[in-house]
Amino acid sequence: MVCGAVGSLVAVGLGVYGRVHEPTFFAINLAGFSSGLAVKSWLATVAFLLVLVQLGSAMVMYGRIRSIAPGPWVAALHRWSGRVAVLVTVPVAVHCLYALGFQTGSMRTLLHSLFGCFFYGTFVTKMLLLQRSHVPRWSLPLLGGMVFTAMTALWLTSSVWFFTTSGLTF
């Protein structure tokens, strides 16, 4: 209950900040990239690929994929791919919040803003539940699925949109 409340506060807090903050339309750019949106799109794509690793490793750990012998390496792969995925999303989130804010100008940008808040709120809830000892067995896969769904929606409403309108540019 407390974990869900904290996650909800994170999601709502990000949304409120993004909505009341005056967008600067510039936040990050890395050498070699043509724009902040290109950086954001490629980093989000890396995060999405890592989330696919998360999905596969979770399915092995929960016995849904039996062709791979689960060992301690699968749990380590799951933890580290998740850590790196979240670290990669941080500059993306900073760019979204600081440069663009919570956008409602189109259905795509509204959904993207909502899923961004949902992603971090759900992620925080899942991380807090990992620290609890008496968590129902179904809760972590459910939250993991929600994080996966949110990341997929974020990637589709940002990176895929960017690549289809601008090409696979750096």
mmCIF file with all atom_site columns, C-alpha atoms in Angstrom:
data_model
loop_
_atom_site.group_PDB
_atom_site.id
_atom_site.type_symbol
_atom_site.label_atom_id
_atom_site.label_alt_id
_atom_site.label_comp_id
_atom_site.label_asym_id
_atom_site.label_entity_id
_atom_site.label_seq_id
_atom_site.pdbx_PDB_ins_code
_atom_site.Cartn_x
_atom_site.Cartn_y
_atom_site.Cartn_z
_atom_site.occupancy
_atom_site.B_iso_or_equiv
_atom_site.pdbx_formal_charge
_atom_site.auth_seq_id
_atom_site.auth_comp_id
_atom_site.auth_asym_id
_atom_site.auth_atom_id
_atom_site.pdbx_PDB_model_num
ATOM 1   C CA . MET A 1 1   ? 0.000  0.000   0.000   1.00 0.00 ? 1   MET A CA 1
ATOM 2   C CA . VAL A 1 2   ? 2.725  2.451   0.987   1.00 0.00 ? 2   VAL A CA 1
ATOM 3   C CA . CYS A 1 3   ? 4.854  1.439   -2.013  1.00 0.00 ? 3   CYS A CA 1
ATOM 4   C CA . GLY A 1 4   ? 1.957  2.110   -4.378  1.00 0.00 ? 4   GLY A CA 1
ATOM 5   C CA . ALA A 1 5   ? 1.293  5.454   -2.709  1.00 0.00 ? 5   ALA A CA 1
ATOM 6   C CA . VAL A 1 6   ? 4.925  6.507   -3.091  1.00 0.00 ? 6   VAL A CA 1
ATOM 7   C CA . GLY A 1 7   ? 4.922  5.411   -6.743  1.00 0.00 ? 7   GLY A CA 1
ATOM 8   C CA . SER A 1 8   ? 1.712  7.341   -7.336  1.00 0.00 ? 8   SER A CA 1
ATOM 9   C CA . LEU A 1 9   ? 3.229  10.437  -5.745  1.00 0.00 ? 9   LEU A CA 1
ATOM 10  C CA . VAL A 1 10  ? 6.249  10.122  -8.037  1.00 0.00 ? 10  VAL A CA 1
ATOM 11  C CA . ALA A 1 11  ? 4.024  9.808   -11.122 1.00 0.00 ? 11  ALA A CA 1
ATOM 12  C CA . VAL A 1 12  ? 1.796  12.722  -10.129 1.00 0.00 ? 12  VAL A CA 1
ATOM 13  C CA . GLY A 1 13  ? 4.761  14.828  -9.014  1.00 0.00 ? 13  GLY A CA 1
ATOM 14  C CA . LEU A 1 14  ? 6.501  14.381  -12.357 1.00 0.00 ? 14  LEU A CA 1
ATOM 15  C CA . GLY A 1 15  ? 3.298  15.249  -14.195 1.00 0.00 ? 15  GLY A CA 1
ATOM 16  C CA . VAL A 1 16  ? 2.662  18.358  -12.115 1.00 0.00 ? 16  VAL A CA 1
ATOM 17  C CA . TYR A 1 17  ? 6.269  19.526  -12.482 1.00 0.00 ? 17  TYR A CA 1
ATOM 18  C CA . GLY A 1 18  ? 6.173  18.931  -16.229 1.00 0.00 ? 18  GLY A CA 1
ATOM 19  C CA . ARG A 1 19  ? 2.915  20.846  -16.540 1.00 0.00 ? 19  ARG A CA 1
ATOM 20  C CA . VAL A 1 20  ? 3.791  23.920  -14.434 1.00 0.00 ? 20  VAL A CA 1
ATOM 21  C CA . HIS A 1 21  ? 7.435  24.166  -15.563 1.00 0.00 ? 21  HIS A CA 1
ATOM 22  C CA . GLU A 1 22  ? 7.980  26.566  -18.458 1.00 0.00 ? 22  GLU A CA 1
ATOM 23  C CA . PRO A 1 23  ? 9.590  24.476  -21.234 1.00 0.00 ? 23  PRO A CA 1
ATOM 24  C CA . THR A 1 24  ? 13.030 25.668  -22.375 1.00 0.00 ? 24  THR A CA 1
ATOM 25  C CA . PHE A 1 25  ? 12.954 23.643  -25.628 1.00 0.00 ? 25  PHE A CA 1
ATOM 26  C CA . PHE A 1 26  ? 16.602 22.745  -25.042 1.00 0.00 ? 26  PHE A CA 1
ATOM 27  C CA . ALA A 1 27  ? 18.110 20.502  -22.399 1.00 0.00 ? 27  ALA A CA 1
ATOM 28  C CA . ILE A 1 28  ? 20.655 17.951  -23.616 1.00 0.00 ? 28  ILE A CA 1
ATOM 29  C CA . ASN A 1 29  ? 22.714 17.305  -26.650 1.00 0.00 ? 29  ASN A CA 1
ATOM 30  C CA . LEU A 1 30  ? 25.647 14.968  -27.051 1.00 0.00 ? 30  LEU A CA 1
ATOM 31  C CA . ALA A 1 31  ? 28.504 15.321  -29.489 1.00 0.00 ? 31  ALA A CA 1
ATOM 32  C CA . GLY A 1 32  ? 27.741 13.510  -32.705 1.00 0.00 ? 32  GLY A CA 1
ATOM 33  C CA . PHE A 1 33  ? 23.976 13.931  -32.503 1.00 0.00 ? 33  PHE A CA 1
ATOM 34  C CA . SER A 1 34  ? 22.063 16.421  -34.603 1.00 0.00 ? 34  SER A CA 1
ATOM 35  C CA . SER A 1 35  ? 19.600 17.447  -31.881 1.00 0.00 ? 35  SER A CA 1
ATOM 36  C CA . GLY A 1 36  ? 18.303 16.774  -28.399 1.00 0.00 ? 36  GLY A CA 1
ATOM 37  C CA . LEU A 1 37  ? 15.425 14.829  -29.929 1.00 0.00 ? 37  LEU A CA 1
ATOM 38  C CA . ALA A 1 38  ? 17.898 12.563  -31.743 1.00 0.00 ? 38  ALA A CA 1
ATOM 39  C CA . VAL A 1 39  ? 19.768 11.900  -28.474 1.00 0.00 ? 39  VAL A CA 1
ATOM 40  C CA . LYS A 1 40  ? 16.492 11.221  -26.698 1.00 0.00 ? 40  LYS A CA 1
ATOM 41  C CA . SER A 1 41  ? 15.303 8.859   -29.433 1.00 0.00 ? 41  SER A CA 1
ATOM 42  C CA . TRP A 1 42  ? 18.481 6.803   -29.532 1.00 0.00 ? 42  TRP A CA 1
ATOM 43  C CA . LEU A 1 43  ? 18.803 6.591   -25.740 1.00 0.00 ? 43  LEU A CA 1
ATOM 44  C CA . ALA A 1 44  ? 15.156 5.535   -25.493 1.00 0.00 ? 44  ALA A CA 1
ATOM 45  C CA . THR A 1 45  ? 15.831 2.870   -28.116 1.00 0.00 ? 45  THR A CA 1
ATOM 46  C CA . VAL A 1 46  ? 18.759 1.537   -26.061 1.00 0.00 ? 46  VAL A CA 1
ATOM 47  C CA . ALA A 1 47  ? 16.513 1.508   -22.984 1.00 0.00 ? 47  ALA A CA 1
ATOM 48  C CA . PHE A 1 48  ? 13.777 -0.312  -24.926 1.00 0.00 ? 48  PHE A CA 1
ATOM 49  C CA . LEU A 1 49  ? 16.242 -2.977  -26.079 1.00 0.00 ? 49  LEU A CA 1
ATOM 50  C CA . LEU A 1 50  ? 17.399 -3.432  -22.485 1.00 0.00 ? 50  LEU A CA 1
ATOM 51  C CA . VAL A 1 51  ? 13.771 -3.746  -21.381 1.00 0.00 ? 51  VAL A CA 1
ATOM 52  C CA . LEU A 1 52  ? 13.397 -6.556  -23.921 1.00 0.00 ? 52  LEU A CA 1
ATOM 53  C CA . VAL A 1 53  ? 16.345 -8.239  -22.161 1.00 0.00 ? 53  VAL A CA 1
ATOM 54  C CA . GLN A 1 54  ? 14.448 -7.663  -18.912 1.00 0.00 ? 54  GLN A CA 1
ATOM 55  C CA . LEU A 1 55  ? 11.372 -9.374  -20.313 1.00 0.00 ? 55  LEU A CA 1
ATOM 56  C CA . GLY A 1 56  ? 13.343 -12.367 -21.573 1.00 0.00 ? 56  GLY A CA 1
ATOM 57  C CA . SER A 1 57  ? 15.348 -12.810 -18.383 1.00 0.00 ? 57  SER A CA 1
ATOM 58  C CA . ALA A 1 58  ? 12.221 -12.482 -16.232 1.00 0.00 ? 58  ALA A CA 1
ATOM 59  C CA . MET A 1 59  ? 10.497 -15.147 -18.310 1.00 0.00 ? 59  MET A CA 1
ATOM 60  C CA . VAL A 1 60  ? 13.474 -17.477 -17.766 1.00 0.00 ? 60  VAL A CA 1
ATOM 61  C CA . MET A 1 61  ? 13.508 -16.744 -14.010 1.00 0.00 ? 61  MET A CA 1
ATOM 62  C CA . TYR A 1 62  ? 9.769  -17.408 -13.705 1.00 0.00 ? 62  TYR A CA 1
ATOM 63  C CA . GLY A 1 63  ? 9.989  -20.605 -15.756 1.00 0.00 ? 63  GLY A CA 1
ATOM 64  C CA . ARG A 1 64  ? 8.074  -19.338 -18.787 1.00 0.00 ? 64  ARG A CA 1
ATOM 65  C CA . ILE A 1 65  ? 11.059 -20.057 -21.056 1.00 0.00 ? 65  ILE A CA 1
ATOM 66  C CA . ARG A 1 66  ? 12.516 -23.471 -20.305 1.00 0.00 ? 66  ARG A CA 1
ATOM 67  C CA . SER A 1 67  ? 15.033 -23.871 -23.124 1.00 0.00 ? 67  SER A CA 1
ATOM 68  C CA . ILE A 1 68  ? 17.631 -21.891 -21.182 1.00 0.00 ? 68  ILE A CA 1
ATOM 69  C CA . ALA A 1 69  ? 18.966 -23.322 -17.947 1.00 0.00 ? 69  ALA A CA 1
ATOM 70  C CA . PRO A 1 70  ? 18.305 -20.650 -15.347 1.00 0.00 ? 70  PRO A CA 1
ATOM 71  C CA . GLY A 1 71  ? 21.315 -19.926 -13.261 1.00 0.00 ? 71  GLY A CA 1
ATOM 72  C CA . PRO A 1 72  ? 22.614 -17.059 -11.195 1.00 0.00 ? 72  PRO A CA 1
ATOM 73  C CA . TRP A 1 73  ? 23.730 -15.350 -14.418 1.00 0.00 ? 73  TRP A CA 1
ATOM 74  C CA . VAL A 1 74  ? 20.081 -14.856 -15.462 1.00 0.00 ? 74  VAL A CA 1
ATOM 75  C CA . ALA A 1 75  ? 19.239 -12.961 -12.269 1.00 0.00 ? 75  ALA A CA 1
ATOM 76  C CA . ALA A 1 76  ? 22.413 -10.892 -12.626 1.00 0.00 ? 76  ALA A CA 1
ATOM 77  C CA . LEU A 1 77  ? 21.564 -10.151 -16.266 1.00 0.00 ? 77  LEU A CA 1
ATOM 78  C CA . HIS A 1 78  ? 18.067 -9.109  -15.191 1.00 0.00 ? 78  HIS A CA 1
ATOM 79  C CA . ARG A 1 79  ? 19.321 -6.793  -12.433 1.00 0.00 ? 79  ARG A CA 1
ATOM 80  C CA . TRP A 1 80  ? 22.085 -5.180  -14.488 1.00 0.00 ? 80  TRP A CA 1
ATOM 81  C CA . SER A 1 81  ? 20.065 -4.727  -17.674 1.00 0.00 ? 81  SER A CA 1
ATOM 82  C CA . GLY A 1 82  ? 17.392 -3.045  -15.563 1.00 0.00 ? 82  GLY A CA 1
ATOM 83  C CA . ARG A 1 83  ? 19.874 -0.776  -13.838 1.00 0.00 ? 83  ARG A CA 1
ATOM 84  C CA . VAL A 1 84  ? 21.454 0.286   -17.113 1.00 0.00 ? 84  VAL A CA 1
ATOM 85  C CA . ALA A 1 85  ? 18.032 0.757   -18.737 1.00 0.00 ? 85  ALA A CA 1
ATOM 86  C CA . VAL A 1 86  ? 16.918 3.124   -15.972 1.00 0.00 ? 86  VAL A CA 1
ATOM 87  C CA . LEU A 1 87  ? 20.225 5.004   -16.055 1.00 0.00 ? 87  LEU A CA 1
ATOM 88  C CA . VAL A 1 88  ? 19.815 5.482   -19.807 1.00 0.00 ? 88  VAL A CA 1
ATOM 89  C CA . THR A 1 89  ? 16.296 6.853   -19.297 1.00 0.00 ? 89  THR A CA 1
ATOM 90  C CA . VAL A 1 90  ? 17.382 9.550   -16.831 1.00 0.00 ? 90  VAL A CA 1
ATOM 91  C CA . PRO A 1 91  ? 18.783 12.005  -19.420 1.00 0.00 ? 91  PRO A CA 1
ATOM 92  C CA . VAL A 1 92  ? 15.735 11.272  -21.576 1.00 0.00 ? 92  VAL A CA 1
ATOM 93  C CA . ALA A 1 93  ? 13.393 12.107  -18.702 1.00 0.00 ? 93  ALA A CA 1
ATOM 94  C CA . VAL A 1 94  ? 15.363 15.247  -17.844 1.00 0.00 ? 94  VAL A CA 1
ATOM 95  C CA . HIS A 1 95  ? 15.121 16.361  -21.471 1.00 0.00 ? 95  HIS A CA 1
ATOM 96  C CA . CYS A 1 96  ? 11.392 15.619  -21.591 1.00 0.00 ? 96  CYS A CA 1
ATOM 97  C CA . LEU A 1 97  ? 10.588 17.399  -18.333 1.00 0.00 ? 97  LEU A CA 1
ATOM 98  C CA . TYR A 1 98  ? 12.943 20.349  -18.639 1.00 0.00 ? 98  TYR A CA 1
ATOM 99  C CA . ALA A 1 99  ? 12.876 21.053  -22.377 1.00 0.00 ? 99  ALA A CA 1
ATOM 100 C CA . LEU A 1 100 ? 9.370  19.964  -23.305 1.00 0.00 ? 100 LEU A CA 1
ATOM 101 C CA . GLY A 1 101 ? 7.252  19.680  -20.155 1.00 0.00 ? 101 GLY A CA 1
ATOM 102 C CA . PHE A 1 102 ? 3.993  17.766  -19.941 1.00 0.00 ? 102 PHE A CA 1
ATOM 103 C CA . GLN A 1 103 ? 2.615  18.137  -23.458 1.00 0.00 ? 103 GLN A CA 1
ATOM 104 C CA . THR A 1 104 ? -1.066 17.947  -24.384 1.00 0.00 ? 104 THR A CA 1
ATOM 105 C CA . GLY A 1 105 ? -0.946 19.407  -27.903 1.00 0.00 ? 105 GLY A CA 1
ATOM 106 C CA . SER A 1 106 ? -1.671 16.133  -29.674 1.00 0.00 ? 106 SER A CA 1
ATOM 107 C CA . MET A 1 107 ? -2.832 12.662  -28.736 1.00 0.00 ? 107 MET A CA 1
ATOM 108 C CA . ARG A 1 108 ? 0.704  11.329  -29.260 1.00 0.00 ? 108 ARG A CA 1
ATOM 109 C CA . THR A 1 109 ? 2.325  13.875  -26.956 1.00 0.00 ? 109 THR A CA 1
ATOM 110 C CA . LEU A 1 110 ? -0.403 13.525  -24.332 1.00 0.00 ? 110 LEU A CA 1
ATOM 111 C CA . LEU A 1 111 ? -0.028 9.732   -24.293 1.00 0.00 ? 111 LEU A CA 1
ATOM 112 C CA . HIS A 1 112 ? 3.753  10.078  -24.201 1.00 0.00 ? 112 HIS A CA 1
ATOM 113 C CA . SER A 1 113 ? 3.567  12.432  -21.218 1.00 0.00 ? 113 SER A CA 1
ATOM 114 C CA . LEU A 1 114 ? 1.133  10.165  -19.373 1.00 0.00 ? 114 LEU A CA 1
ATOM 115 C CA . PHE A 1 115 ? 3.171  7.020   -20.036 1.00 0.00 ? 115 PHE A CA 1
ATOM 116 C CA . GLY A 1 116 ? 6.369  8.770   -18.931 1.00 0.00 ? 116 GLY A CA 1
ATOM 117 C CA . CYS A 1 117 ? 4.846  9.609   -15.554 1.00 0.00 ? 117 CYS A CA 1
ATOM 118 C CA . PHE A 1 118 ? 3.326  6.125   -15.324 1.00 0.00 ? 118 PHE A CA 1
ATOM 119 C CA . PHE A 1 119 ? 6.679  4.488   -16.152 1.00 0.00 ? 119 PHE A CA 1
ATOM 120 C CA . TYR A 1 120 ? 8.572  6.168   -13.324 1.00 0.00 ? 120 TYR A CA 1
ATOM 121 C CA . GLY A 1 121 ? 5.739  5.765   -10.819 1.00 0.00 ? 121 GLY A CA 1
ATOM 122 C CA . THR A 1 122 ? 5.443  2.057   -11.571 1.00 0.00 ? 122 THR A CA 1
ATOM 123 C CA . PHE A 1 123 ? 9.213  1.613   -11.552 1.00 0.00 ? 123 PHE A CA 1
ATOM 124 C CA . VAL A 1 124 ? 9.490  3.223   -8.103  1.00 0.00 ? 124 VAL A CA 1
ATOM 125 C CA . THR A 1 125 ? 6.661  1.027   -6.799  1.00 0.00 ? 125 THR A CA 1
ATOM 126 C CA . LYS A 1 126 ? 8.362  -2.120  -8.116  1.00 0.00 ? 126 LYS A CA 1
ATOM 127 C CA . MET A 1 127 ? 11.745 -1.183  -6.645  1.00 0.00 ? 127 MET A CA 1
ATOM 128 C CA . LEU A 1 128 ? 10.189 -0.495  -3.246  1.00 0.00 ? 128 LEU A CA 1
ATOM 129 C CA . LEU A 1 129 ? 8.301  -3.807  -3.290  1.00 0.00 ? 129 LEU A CA 1
ATOM 130 C CA . LEU A 1 130 ? 11.544 -5.679  -3.975  1.00 0.00 ? 130 LEU A CA 1
ATOM 131 C CA . GLN A 1 131 ? 12.648 -4.676  -0.481  1.00 0.00 ? 131 GLN A CA 1
ATOM 132 C CA . ARG A 1 132 ? 9.576  -6.214  1.164   1.00 0.00 ? 132 ARG A CA 1
ATOM 133 C CA . SER A 1 133 ? 9.625  -9.807  2.366   1.00 0.00 ? 133 SER A CA 1
ATOM 134 C CA . HIS A 1 134 ? 5.899  -10.672 2.261   1.00 0.00 ? 134 HIS A CA 1
ATOM 135 C CA . VAL A 1 135 ? 4.940  -9.571  -1.220  1.00 0.00 ? 135 VAL A CA 1
ATOM 136 C CA . PRO A 1 136 ? 2.423  -11.657 -3.188  1.00 0.00 ? 136 PRO A CA 1
ATOM 137 C CA . ARG A 1 137 ? 4.239  -13.723 -5.822  1.00 0.00 ? 137 ARG A CA 1
ATOM 138 C CA . TRP A 1 138 ? 2.180  -12.205 -8.648  1.00 0.00 ? 138 TRP A CA 1
ATOM 139 C CA . SER A 1 139 ? 2.933  -8.567  -7.775  1.00 0.00 ? 139 SER A CA 1
ATOM 140 C CA . LEU A 1 140 ? 6.474  -8.295  -9.163  1.00 0.00 ? 140 LEU A CA 1
ATOM 141 C CA . PRO A 1 141 ? 5.665  -9.862  -12.559 1.00 0.00 ? 141 PRO A CA 1
ATOM 142 C CA . LEU A 1 142 ? 2.572  -7.654  -12.764 1.00 0.00 ? 142 LEU A CA 1
ATOM 143 C CA . LEU A 1 143 ? 4.559  -4.506  -12.019 1.00 0.00 ? 143 LEU A CA 1
ATOM 144 C CA . GLY A 1 144 ? 7.340  -5.640  -14.350 1.00 0.00 ? 144 GLY A CA 1
ATOM 145 C CA . GLY A 1 145 ? 4.750  -6.067  -17.085 1.00 0.00 ? 145 GLY A CA 1
ATOM 146 C CA . MET A 1 146 ? 3.421  -2.600  -16.373 1.00 0.00 ? 146 MET A CA 1
ATOM 147 C CA . VAL A 1 147 ? 6.939  -1.131  -16.583 1.00 0.00 ? 147 VAL A CA 1
ATOM 148 C CA . PHE A 1 148 ? 7.495  -3.023  -19.851 1.00 0.00 ? 148 PHE A CA 1
ATOM 149 C CA . THR A 1 149 ? 4.186  -1.796  -21.265 1.00 0.00 ? 149 THR A CA 1
ATOM 150 C CA . ALA A 1 150 ? 4.934  1.798   -20.290 1.00 0.00 ? 150 ALA A CA 1
ATOM 151 C CA . MET A 1 151 ? 8.421  1.660   -21.834 1.00 0.00 ? 151 MET A CA 1
ATOM 152 C CA . THR A 1 152 ? 7.007  0.160   -25.029 1.00 0.00 ? 152 THR A CA 1
ATOM 153 C CA . ALA A 1 153 ? 4.406  2.929   -25.240 1.00 0.00 ? 153 ALA A CA 1
ATOM 154 C CA . LEU A 1 154 ? 7.072  5.559   -24.560 1.00 0.00 ? 154 LEU A CA 1
ATOM 155 C CA . TRP A 1 155 ? 9.311  4.153   -27.265 1.00 0.00 ? 155 TRP A CA 1
ATOM 156 C CA . LEU A 1 156 ? 6.464  3.977   -29.786 1.00 0.00 ? 156 LEU A CA 1
ATOM 157 C CA . THR A 1 157 ? 5.298  7.538   -29.078 1.00 0.00 ? 157 THR A CA 1
ATOM 158 C CA . SER A 1 158 ? 8.785  9.040   -29.175 1.00 0.00 ? 158 SER A CA 1
ATOM 159 C CA . SER A 1 159 ? 11.585 7.130   -30.867 1.00 0.00 ? 159 SER A CA 1
ATOM 160 C CA . VAL A 1 160 ? 9.500  5.344   -33.480 1.00 0.00 ? 160 VAL A CA 1
ATOM 161 C CA . TRP A 1 161 ? 7.691  8.609   -34.237 1.00 0.00 ? 161 TRP A CA 1
ATOM 162 C CA . PHE A 1 162 ? 11.023 10.477  -34.513 1.00 0.00 ? 162 PHE A CA 1
ATOM 163 C CA . PHE A 1 163 ? 12.620 7.833   -36.735 1.00 0.00 ? 163 PHE A CA 1
ATOM 164 C CA . THR A 1 164 ? 9.595  7.667   -39.062 1.00 0.00 ? 164 THR A CA 1
ATOM 165 C CA . THR A 1 165 ? 9.433  11.457  -39.426 1.00 0.00 ? 165 THR A CA 1
ATOM 166 C CA . SER A 1 166 ? 13.183 12.229  -39.465 1.00 0.00 ? 166 SER A CA 1
ATOM 167 C CA . GLY A 1 167 ? 14.793 8.986   -40.538 1.00 0.00 ? 167 GLY A CA 1
ATOM 168 C CA . LEU A 1 168 ? 17.420 7.049   -38.629 1.00 0.00 ? 168 LEU A CA 1
ATOM 169 C CA . THR A 1 169 ? 19.527 10.137  -38.084 1.00 0.00 ? 169 THR A CA 1
ATOM 170 C CA . PHE A 1 170 ? 22.011 10.772  -35.358 1.00 0.00 ? 170 PHE A CA 1
#
